[in-house]
Coordinates of C-alpha atoms in Angstrom, one line a residue:
T260 CA 19.2 -57.7 -18.8
P261 CA 21.2 -57.9 -15.6
T262 CA 24.7 -56.6 -15.3
T263 CA 27.4 -59.2 -15.9
V264 CA 30.0 -59.2 -13.1
H265 CA 33.1 -61.5 -13.1
T266 CA 34.3 -62.3 -9.6
P267 CA 37.9 -61.3 -9.1
S268 CA 40.4 -63.9 -8.0
A269 CA 41.5 -64.1 -4.4
L270 CA 44.2 -61.6 -3.5
T271 CA 47.1 -62.5 -1.3
L272 CA 49.3 -59.7 0.2
D273 CA 52.2 -59.5 2.5
E274 CA 51.8 -57.0 5.3
N275 CA 52.4 -53.4 4.4
T276 CA 52.2 -54.1 0.7
S277 CA 49.6 -53.1 -1.8
A278 CA 48.1 -54.4 -5.0
H279 CA 45.4 -53.5 -7.6
L280 CA 42.1 -55.2 -7.3
H281 CA 39.9 -55.1 -10.4
V282 CA 36.3 -56.3 -11.1
H283 CA 35.3 -56.8 -14.7
A284 CA 31.6 -55.8 -15.2
F285 CA 29.5 -54.8 -18.2
D286 CA 26.0 -54.1 -19.1
F287 CA 25.0 -53.7 -22.8
E288 CA 21.9 -51.6 -21.8
Q289 CA 23.7 -49.3 -19.4
P290 CA 27.2 -48.1 -20.4
T291 CA 28.0 -46.3 -17.1
L292 CA 28.1 -48.5 -14.1
S293 CA 28.7 -47.6 -10.4
F294 CA 30.9 -49.6 -8.1
V295 CA 30.6 -49.6 -4.3
W296 CA 33.5 -51.3 -2.6
E297 CA 33.2 -52.6 1.0
L298 CA 36.4 -53.5 2.8
P299 CA 37.1 -54.1 6.6
A300 CA 38.3 -51.0 8.4
T301 CA 41.8 -52.6 8.9
L302 CA 42.4 -52.5 5.1
T303 CA 42.9 -49.2 3.3
F304 CA 42.2 -48.6 -0.4
T305 CA 42.4 -45.8 -2.9
G306 CA 40.7 -45.5 -6.3
S307 CA 37.2 -46.0 -7.4
R308 CA 35.1 -47.5 -10.1
S309 CA 36.2 -51.0 -11.3
T310 CA 39.8 -50.8 -10.0
I311 CA 41.1 -50.0 -6.5
T312 CA 44.5 -50.3 -4.8
V313 CA 44.3 -52.2 -1.6
K314 CA 47.0 -51.9 1.2
A315 CA 47.5 -54.6 3.7
P316 CA 48.1 -53.6 7.3
A317 CA 50.9 -54.7 9.6
V318 CA 49.9 -57.9 11.4
T319 CA 51.3 -60.2 14.0
A320 CA 49.8 -63.4 12.5
Y321 CA 48.2 -64.6 9.3
Q322 CA 44.8 -62.9 8.7
Q323 CA 42.1 -63.3 6.2
F324 CA 39.7 -60.6 5.2
T325 CA 36.5 -60.6 3.1
C326 CA 35.7 -57.8 0.8
S327 CA 32.9 -57.1 -1.6
V328 CA 31.8 -54.9 -4.5
T329 CA 28.3 -54.0 -5.6
V330 CA 27.9 -53.0 -9.2

């Protein structure tokens, strides 16, 4: 059966702040899953697996970024 992945809600951050980003995923046939996060170079993050901490950069105007995770 395919892995079940719940899409995280959109995350809004003020500049120079950080927040945790979590993706809930499970697979009854494969207990250990791998997570590959892809974020634009202007965002920094720490952590691995299903939860990372994302830090927003300093900006001069509102910006929107698209991120993804492959499980």
